[in-house]
Amino acid sequence: MGTKSKKASIIVIVLLVMFVAIPALAFTIVDYNSIEFLSGQEYIVTVNGNQVEFNEHIGKPVLLKTGRIFVPVRVISENMSYNVDWSRDTWGEGIRKVWVKDNEKEVELTIGSDKAIIDGQERYLDYDADGKPVTGARVFVHKDRIYVPLRFIAEVFEAKLEYEKCDDVHYISINTEESTGEKEVNKAIESLLKMGQAKKVPVLLYHHILTEEEIKNYDWENNSSVISLENFREQMDYLNDNGYYTAILDELYGFLNGTKELPKRTVVITFDDGYLSNHIYAYPIMKEYGLKGTIFMIGEASINPQIPFNPKYLQFISNSEIKNYEDVFKYGCHTYSLHKANENGRPLLMSAEKDEILSDLKKNKELWETSYIAYPHGKYNKDIIACIKELGYTMAFTIKPGYISKDSDRLQLPRFIVYPSTDLNEFAKIVKGDF
């Protein structure tokens, strides 16, 4: 979901109400220390293709506070056809509460509060990777404008955000209008939900894919990470024939947070390492069936194109080509250069110093514009977990077998490895939840 240097894009679910601007009125000012203006960087925001014009009085419309992005909103909510209302405090000294609403939903915000009331239900504005409330994320006022966390907006109103970066210009495109394809997908989900909601979700893990002939001819038969194209096709046939929905990681994150309902027959497909065979062999089959997946990429392996495809060697996807495959695949972090083992056979991620780990994971996070990571070889410890939390990763995947439920640890999520020996009966048990 990103390119190496000048362009990175990520699709996330974003809200509609971001900044409530109420000019020419006195606000009750709340402390907003630690605001950082993202100097040297320009932000351009569009709603349904139309650029939002911000009042020059605002200055930079996007602010960073306590490590979180806050955005301004009356202008944005009105661009999205939302109504904004407010009330003053008891003494009439300033505005205390703001409501953003349409015919279906009402969000009540209080200046200085870390909570909101959504259709009568109270919730925190933000949660950390463990699902615990972040009490430092509060509604605040700056230059007579009200700011709230962008992430909160994303989760409440379920608009789509496309984020792109080119040099020092950041483009935030908010889309509240479903495309034809999205309408079809949502209609399919609604139909599947009638058959029941998921209580637990299996995440499948693949690595390398070759044809049976290639596996035999190039001595891959003893490699447990290489499955045959024929077996992969059979497994994808099974998912398609039995009505399984393949959720992307944003949807899985919403499922964990209780903001997204998934059909009972839901599965998540992931690939580790970023082998070129994922594009050559997995992509056409998944595209044919409308299936989605995520590839966890090794940053340094993706720098240079490694084509043409040669089944004799391990070749990696380059980030210059991924834009051609984003209709099926999203891309996540598998470290930048800490995937290999040291001279003692210990994964570099496990043996590196904290500063090196932070630098490596930050580099890959920025490269792919992702908040999701898979631990190399499934190895990690409490220090590594602390590092990924510090960097803002919100989900991390292991290779421990098991199902994901709403009480799963978001930074120790299980996956089922699909081995060459995994036959269709075993595969069916895994996706049915019977393994």
Coordinates of C-alpha atoms in Angstrom, one line a residue:
M1 CA 0.0 0.0 0.0
G2 CA 2.9 2.3 -0.6
T3 CA 5.8 3.0 -2.8
K4 CA 9.4 3.2 -1.7
S5 CA 10.1 6.9 -2.0
K6 CA 7.7 9.5 -3.2
K7 CA 4.3 7.9 -2.9
A8 CA 2.6 6.0 -0.3
S9 CA -1.1 5.2 -0.1
I10 CA -3.1 3.5 2.4
I11 CA -6.8 2.8 2.5
V12 CA -8.4 3.0 5.9
I13 CA -11.9 3.6 7.1
V14 CA -12.2 7.3 8.2
L15 CA -14.9 9.4 9.6
L16 CA -16.8 12.3 8.4
V17 CA -16.7 14.6 11.2
M18 CA -13.3 16.0 11.9
F19 CA -13.1 19.6 12.8
V20 CA -15.9 21.7 14.0
A21 CA -15.2 25.3 13.0
I22 CA -17.4 28.0 14.6
P23 CA -16.0 31.4 13.7
A24 CA -16.6 34.7 15.5
L25 CA -17.6 33.0 18.8
A26 CA -15.7 32.8 22.1
F27 CA -14.6 29.4 23.0
T28 CA -13.8 28.0 26.4
I29 CA -10.1 27.4 25.9
V30 CA -8.6 24.1 27.1
D31 CA -4.9 23.5 27.6
Y32 CA -3.4 22.2 24.3
N33 CA 0.3 22.0 25.1
S34 CA 2.5 19.8 23.0
I35 CA 0.8 20.7 19.8
E36 CA 3.2 20.3 16.9
F37 CA 2.8 22.1 13.6
L38 CA 3.9 19.7 11.0
S39 CA 6.5 22.2 9.7
G40 CA 7.6 22.0 6.1
Q41 CA 4.7 19.8 5.2
E42 CA 1.5 20.7 3.4
Y43 CA -1.8 18.9 3.9
I44 CA -4.5 18.9 1.2
V45 CA -7.8 17.5 2.2
T46 CA -10.6 16.6 -0.3
V47 CA -14.1 15.3 0.3
N48 CA -15.7 13.3 -2.4
G49 CA -13.1 14.7 -4.9
N50 CA -13.6 18.4 -3.9
Q51 CA -10.7 20.2 -2.2
V52 CA -11.6 21.6 1.2
E53 CA -10.9 25.3 1.5
F54 CA -9.7 26.2 5.0
N55 CA -9.9 29.6 6.5
E56 CA -6.4 31.2 6.5
H57 CA -7.0 32.1 10.2
I58 CA -6.6 28.4 10.9
G59 CA -3.0 28.1 9.6
K60 CA -2.1 24.5 9.1
P61 CA -5.3 22.4 9.2
V62 CA -3.7 19.2 10.4
L63 CA -2.0 19.1 13.9
L64 CA -0.1 16.5 15.8
K65 CA -0.7 16.2 19.6
T66 CA 0.4 13.5 21.9
G67 CA 1.6 11.5 18.9
R68 CA -1.9 11.6 17.3
I69 CA -3.2 13.4 14.3
F70 CA -6.0 15.9 14.9
V71 CA -7.9 17.6 12.2
P72 CA -10.1 20.6 12.1
V73 CA -14.2 20.1 11.4
R74 CA -17.0 22.3 10.8
V75 CA -15.9 22.9 7.2
I76 CA -15.3 19.1 6.7
S77 CA -18.5 18.0 8.3
E78 CA -20.5 20.5 6.2
N79 CA -18.7 19.3 3.1
M80 CA -19.9 15.8 4.0
S81 CA -23.5 17.1 4.5
Y82 CA -23.4 16.8 8.3
N83 CA -25.0 19.3 10.6
V84 CA -23.1 21.0 13.4
D85 CA -24.6 22.5 16.6
W86 CA -23.1 23.7 19.8
S87 CA -23.9 25.0 23.3
R88 CA -22.3 27.5 25.6
D89 CA -21.4 26.7 29.3
T90 CA -23.6 27.8 32.2
W91 CA -22.0 31.2 32.4
G92 CA -22.1 31.9 28.7
E93 CA -18.3 32.3 28.6
G94 CA -17.7 29.9 25.7
I95 CA -18.7 26.8 23.9
R96 CA -18.6 23.6 25.9
K97 CA -20.4 20.9 23.7
V98 CA -20.6 20.3 20.0
W99 CA -22.9 17.9 18.1
V100 CA -22.2 16.5 14.7
K101 CA -25.2 14.6 13.3
D102 CA -27.2 13.5 10.3
N103 CA -30.5 11.6 10.1
E104 CA -28.9 8.4 11.3
K105 CA -26.2 9.2 13.8
E106 CA -25.4 11.8 16.5
V107 CA -22.0 12.4 18.0
E108 CA -21.7 14.6 21.1
L109 CA -18.3 16.1 21.9
T110 CA -17.3 18.0 25.0
I111 CA -14.3 20.4 25.0
G112 CA -11.5 19.0 27.2
S113 CA -13.0 15.5 27.4
D114 CA -11.4 12.2 26.2
K115 CA -14.9 10.7 25.7
A116 CA -17.8 11.1 23.2
I117 CA -21.4 10.1 23.3
I118 CA -22.5 8.3 20.1
D119 CA -26.3 7.8 19.8
G120 CA -26.5 7.8 23.6
Q121 CA -23.6 5.4 24.2
E122 CA -20.4 6.8 25.8
R123 CA -16.9 5.7 24.5
Y124 CA -13.4 7.0 24.6
L125 CA -12.1 8.9 21.6
D126 CA -9.1 6.6 21.2
Y127 CA -7.8 3.2 22.3
D128 CA -4.3 1.8 22.2
A129 CA -3.1 -1.5 20.6
D130 CA -4.3 -3.4 23.7
G131 CA -7.8 -2.0 23.5
K132 CA -7.2 0.2 26.5
P133 CA -8.5 3.9 26.5
V134 CA -6.0 6.6 25.7
T135 CA -6.9 9.3 28.2
G136 CA -4.6 11.9 26.6
A137 CA -6.6 12.1 23.4
R138 CA -9.0 15.0 24.1
V139 CA -11.1 17.4 22.2
F140 CA -9.3 20.8 22.2
V141 CA -9.6 24.3 20.8
H142 CA -6.9 26.0 18.7
K143 CA -7.4 29.4 17.0
D144 CA -11.2 29.3 17.6
R145 CA -11.5 25.8 16.0
I146 CA -12.3 22.5 17.6
Y147 CA -10.1 19.5 16.9
V148 CA -10.6 15.8 17.4
P149 CA -8.5 12.7 16.6
L150 CA -8.7 11.6 13.0
R151 CA -8.7 7.9 14.1
F152 CA -11.9 8.5 16.2
I153 CA -13.6 10.0 13.2
A154 CA -12.6 7.0 11.1
E155 CA -14.1 4.5 13.4
V156 CA -17.4 6.3 14.0
F157 CA -18.7 7.4 10.6
E158 CA -17.1 4.7 8.4
A159 CA -16.0 6.9 5.5
K160 CA -13.1 5.8 3.3
L161 CA -9.8 7.7 3.5
E162 CA -7.1 7.5 0.9
Y163 CA -3.8 8.9 2.1
E164 CA -1.0 9.7 -0.3
K165 CA 2.3 11.4 0.3
C166 CA 4.4 13.0 -2.4
D167 CA 7.6 14.8 -1.2
D168 CA 6.3 17.0 1.7
V169 CA 2.7 17.2 0.5
H170 CA 0.2 14.9 2.2
Y171 CA -3.1 14.3 0.5
I172 CA -6.1 13.2 2.6
S173 CA -9.0 12.1 0.4
I174 CA -12.3 11.4 2.3
N175 CA -14.9 9.5 0.3
T176 CA -18.4 9.0 1.7
E177 CA -19.8 7.8 -1.6
E178 CA -19.6 4.0 -2.2
S179 CA -18.3 2.9 -5.6
T180 CA -20.3 0.3 -7.5
G181 CA -17.8 -2.4 -6.4
E182 CA -18.1 -1.3 -2.7
K183 CA -21.8 -1.4 -2.9
E184 CA -21.7 -4.9 -4.2
V185 CA -19.3 -6.0 -1.5
N186 CA -21.3 -4.4 1.3
K187 CA -24.5 -6.0 -0.1
A188 CA -22.7 -9.3 -0.1
I189 CA -21.6 -8.8 3.5
E190 CA -25.1 -7.9 4.6
S191 CA -26.4 -11.1 2.9
L192 CA -23.7 -13.2 4.6
L193 CA -24.4 -11.6 8.0
K194 CA -28.0 -12.9 7.8
M195 CA -26.4 -16.4 8.1
G196 CA -24.7 -15.4 11.4
Q197 CA -21.9 -13.2 12.7
A198 CA -18.3 -14.3 13.3
K199 CA -17.3 -15.0 16.9
K200 CA -13.8 -16.1 15.9
V201 CA -11.8 -15.6 12.8
P202 CA -9.0 -17.8 11.3
V203 CA -6.0 -16.1 9.7
L204 CA -4.2 -18.2 7.1
L205 CA -0.4 -17.9 6.6
Y206 CA 1.2 -18.7 3.2
H207 CA 4.8 -18.1 2.0
H208 CA 6.0 -19.3 -1.4
I209 CA 3.9 -20.9 -4.2
L210 CA 5.2 -23.0 -7.1
T211 CA 3.7 -25.5 -9.4
E212 CA 4.1 -29.2 -8.5
E213 CA 6.5 -29.6 -11.5
E214 CA 8.6 -26.6 -10.4
I215 CA 8.8 -27.9 -6.8
K216 CA 10.1 -31.2 -8.1
N217 CA 12.4 -29.9 -10.8
Y218 CA 14.1 -27.3 -8.6
D219 CA 14.5 -29.3 -5.3
W220 CA 11.8 -27.5 -3.2
E221 CA 10.2 -30.7 -2.0
N222 CA 11.7 -30.5 1.5
N223 CA 10.9 -26.9 2.1
S224 CA 7.9 -26.6 4.4
S225 CA 7.2 -23.0 3.3
V226 CA 6.6 -23.9 -0.3
I227 CA 3.1 -25.1 -1.3
S228 CA 2.0 -26.2 -4.7
L229 CA -0.1 -24.0 -7.0
E230 CA -2.4 -26.9 -7.4
N231 CA -3.1 -27.1 -3.7
F232 CA -3.5 -23.3 -3.4
R233 CA -6.0 -23.3 -6.2
E234 CA -8.0 -26.1 -4.5
Q235 CA -8.1 -24.2 -1.2
M236 CA -9.2 -21.0 -2.9
D237 CA -11.8 -23.0 -4.8
Y238 CA -13.1 -24.2 -1.5
L239 CA -13.4 -20.7 0.0
N240 CA -15.2 -19.5 -3.1
D241 CA -17.6 -22.5 -3.4
N242 CA -18.5 -22.4 0.2
G243 CA -19.3 -18.6 0.4
Y244 CA -16.3 -17.4 2.6
Y245 CA -15.7 -13.7 3.0
T246 CA -12.0 -12.7 3.0
A247 CA -11.6 -9.7 5.3
I248 CA -8.8 -7.2 5.0
L249 CA -6.8 -6.2 8.1
D250 CA -8.7 -2.9 8.6
E251 CA -11.9 -5.0 8.9
L252 CA -10.2 -7.4 11.3
Y253 CA -9.1 -4.5 13.4
G254 CA -12.7 -3.2 13.5
F255 CA -13.9 -6.6 14.5
L256 CA -11.4 -6.6 17.4
N257 CA -12.6 -3.2 18.5
G258 CA -16.3 -4.1 18.2
T259 CA -16.9 -1.5 15.4
K260 CA -17.2 -4.0 12.5
E261 CA -19.4 -7.0 12.2
L262 CA -18.0 -9.9 10.1
P263 CA -20.0 -12.8 8.6
K264 CA -19.7 -16.2 10.3
R265 CA -17.8 -17.5 7.3
T266 CA -14.9 -15.1 7.4
V267 CA -11.2 -15.8 6.8
V268 CA -8.1 -13.6 6.6
I269 CA -5.4 -14.5 4.1
T270 CA -1.8 -13.5 4.7
F271 CA 1.6 -14.1 3.0
D272 CA 4.9 -13.6 4.8
D273 CA 8.2 -12.3 3.2
G274 CA 6.8 -10.9 0.0
Y275 CA 7.8 -13.5 -2.6
L276 CA 7.3 -12.7 -6.2
S277 CA 5.3 -15.9 -6.6
N278 CA 2.5 -14.3 -4.5
H279 CA 1.9 -11.9 -7.5
I280 CA 2.7 -14.5 -10.2
Y281 CA 0.5 -17.3 -8.9
A282 CA -1.7 -16.2 -6.0
Y283 CA -2.9 -12.9 -7.5
P284 CA -4.7 -14.3 -10.6
I285 CA -6.6 -16.9 -8.6
M286 CA -7.6 -14.5 -5.8
K287 CA -8.7 -11.9 -8.3
E288 CA -10.8 -14.4 -10.2
Y289 CA -12.8 -15.1 -7.0
G290 CA -12.8 -11.6 -5.6
L291 CA -10.6 -12.7 -2.6
K292 CA -8.4 -10.2 -0.7
G293 CA -5.1 -10.7 1.2
T294 CA -2.2 -9.0 2.9
I295 CA 1.5 -9.5 2.1
F296 CA 3.9 -8.7 4.9
M297 CA 7.0 -7.3 3.2
I298 CA 10.7 -7.3 4.0
G299 CA 11.7 -3.7 3.3
E300 CA 15.3 -4.2 2.0
A301 CA 14.2 -7.1 -0.2
S302 CA 11.7 -4.9 -2.1
I303 CA 14.1 -2.2 -3.3
N304 CA 15.0 -3.6 -6.8
P305 CA 12.7 -5.4 -9.3
Q306 CA 13.6 -9.1 -9.5
I307 CA 12.1 -10.1 -12.8
P308 CA 11.6 -12.1 -14.9
F309 CA 10.2 -14.8 -12.6
N310 CA 12.5 -17.8 -12.2
P311 CA 11.2 -20.7 -10.0
K312 CA 14.8 -21.8 -9.3
Y313 CA 15.4 -18.9 -7.0
L314 CA 13.7 -17.0 -4.1
Q315 CA 12.6 -13.7 -5.7
F316 CA 10.9 -10.8 -4.0
I317 CA 8.2 -8.3 -4.9
S318 CA 9.5 -4.8 -5.5
N319 CA 7.6 -1.8 -4.2
S320 CA 7.7 -0.3 -7.7
E321 CA 5.2 -2.9 -9.0
I322 CA 2.7 -3.3 -6.1
K323 CA 0.4 -0.6 -7.5
N324 CA -0.6 -3.1 -10.1
Y325 CA -1.8 -5.6 -7.5
E326 CA -3.6 -3.4 -4.9
D327 CA -7.0 -4.6 -6.1
V328 CA -6.3 -7.9 -4.3
F329 CA -3.4 -7.2 -1.9
K330 CA -2.6 -4.8 0.9
Y331 CA 0.9 -4.7 2.3
G332 CA 2.3 -4.8 5.8
C333 CA 5.5 -4.9 7.7
H334 CA 7.9 -7.8 8.2
T335 CA 10.8 -5.7 9.3
Y336 CA 13.2 -3.8 7.0
S337 CA 16.5 -5.6 7.5
L338 CA 16.0 -7.6 10.7
H339 CA 14.4 -10.7 9.2
K340 CA 17.5 -12.8 8.9
A341 CA 19.3 -14.8 11.7
N342 CA 22.7 -14.0 13.2
E343 CA 25.7 -16.3 13.3
N344 CA 24.1 -18.1 16.3
G345 CA 20.9 -18.8 14.4
R346 CA 18.9 -16.2 16.4
P347 CA 16.6 -13.8 14.5
L348 CA 18.2 -10.4 14.2
L349 CA 15.0 -8.8 15.6
M350 CA 15.5 -10.7 18.8
S351 CA 19.2 -9.8 19.2
A352 CA 19.2 -6.2 18.1
E353 CA 19.4 -3.2 20.5
K354 CA 16.3 -1.2 21.1
D355 CA 17.4 1.8 19.0
E356 CA 18.1 -0.4 16.0
I357 CA 14.7 -2.1 16.3
L358 CA 12.9 1.2 16.5
S359 CA 14.8 2.5 13.5
D360 CA 14.2 -0.6 11.4
L361 CA 10.5 -0.9 12.2
K362 CA 9.9 2.8 11.8
K363 CA 11.5 2.7 8.3
N364 CA 9.3 -0.2 7.2
K365 CA 6.2 1.4 8.7
E366 CA 6.8 4.6 6.7
L367 CA 7.6 2.6 3.6
W368 CA 4.3 0.8 3.5
E369 CA 2.2 3.3 5.5
T370 CA 0.9 0.5 7.7
S371 CA 0.0 -0.2 11.3
Y372 CA 0.2 -4.0 11.0
I373 CA 3.2 -6.2 11.4
A374 CA 4.1 -9.9 11.3
Y375 CA 7.0 -11.1 13.5
P376 CA 9.8 -12.7 11.5
H377 CA 9.7 -16.5 12.1
G378 CA 7.1 -15.7 14.7
K379 CA 9.8 -14.7 17.2
Y380 CA 9.2 -11.8 19.6
N381 CA 9.5 -10.8 23.3
K382 CA 8.2 -8.1 25.6
D383 CA 10.8 -5.7 24.5
I384 CA 9.8 -6.0 20.9
I385 CA 6.2 -5.6 21.8
A386 CA 7.1 -2.4 23.6
C387 CA 8.9 -1.1 20.5
I388 CA 6.0 -1.8 18.1
K389 CA 3.6 -0.1 20.6
E390 CA 5.8 2.9 20.8
L391 CA 5.8 3.2 17.0
G392 CA 2.0 3.0 16.8
Y393 CA 1.5 -0.5 15.3
T394 CA -2.0 -1.7 16.2
M395 CA -1.9 -5.4 15.2
A396 CA 0.9 -7.9 15.2
F397 CA 0.8 -11.5 14.0
T398 CA 2.6 -14.6 15.3
I399 CA 2.8 -18.1 13.9
K400 CA 1.0 -19.7 16.9
P401 CA -2.1 -21.6 15.7
G402 CA -5.4 -20.4 16.9
Y403 CA -8.5 -18.2 16.2
I404 CA -8.9 -14.5 16.7
S405 CA -11.7 -13.3 18.9
K406 CA -12.6 -9.9 20.3
D407 CA -10.6 -10.6 23.5
S408 CA -7.5 -11.6 21.6
D409 CA -4.2 -9.7 22.4
R410 CA -3.9 -7.4 19.4
L411 CA -0.1 -7.6 19.4
Q412 CA 0.1 -11.4 19.7
L413 CA -2.5 -12.6 17.1
P414 CA -2.4 -16.2 16.1
R415 CA -2.3 -17.6 12.5
F416 CA -2.6 -21.0 10.9
I417 CA 0.3 -21.9 8.7
V418 CA -0.7 -23.7 5.5
Y419 CA 1.9 -26.3 4.9
P420 CA 2.6 -28.5 1.8
S421 CA 1.1 -31.4 3.9
T422 CA -2.2 -29.5 4.7
D423 CA -4.8 -31.4 2.8
L424 CA -8.3 -30.1 1.9
N425 CA -10.0 -31.8 4.9
E426 CA -7.6 -30.2 7.3
F427 CA -7.9 -26.9 5.5
A428 CA -11.7 -27.1 5.7
K429 CA -11.6 -27.8 9.5
I430 CA -9.4 -24.7 10.0
V431 CA -11.7 -22.3 8.2
K432 CA -14.8 -23.8 9.7
G433 CA -13.4 -23.2 13.2
D434 CA -13.2 -26.9 14.0
F435 CA -9.4 -27.3 14.1

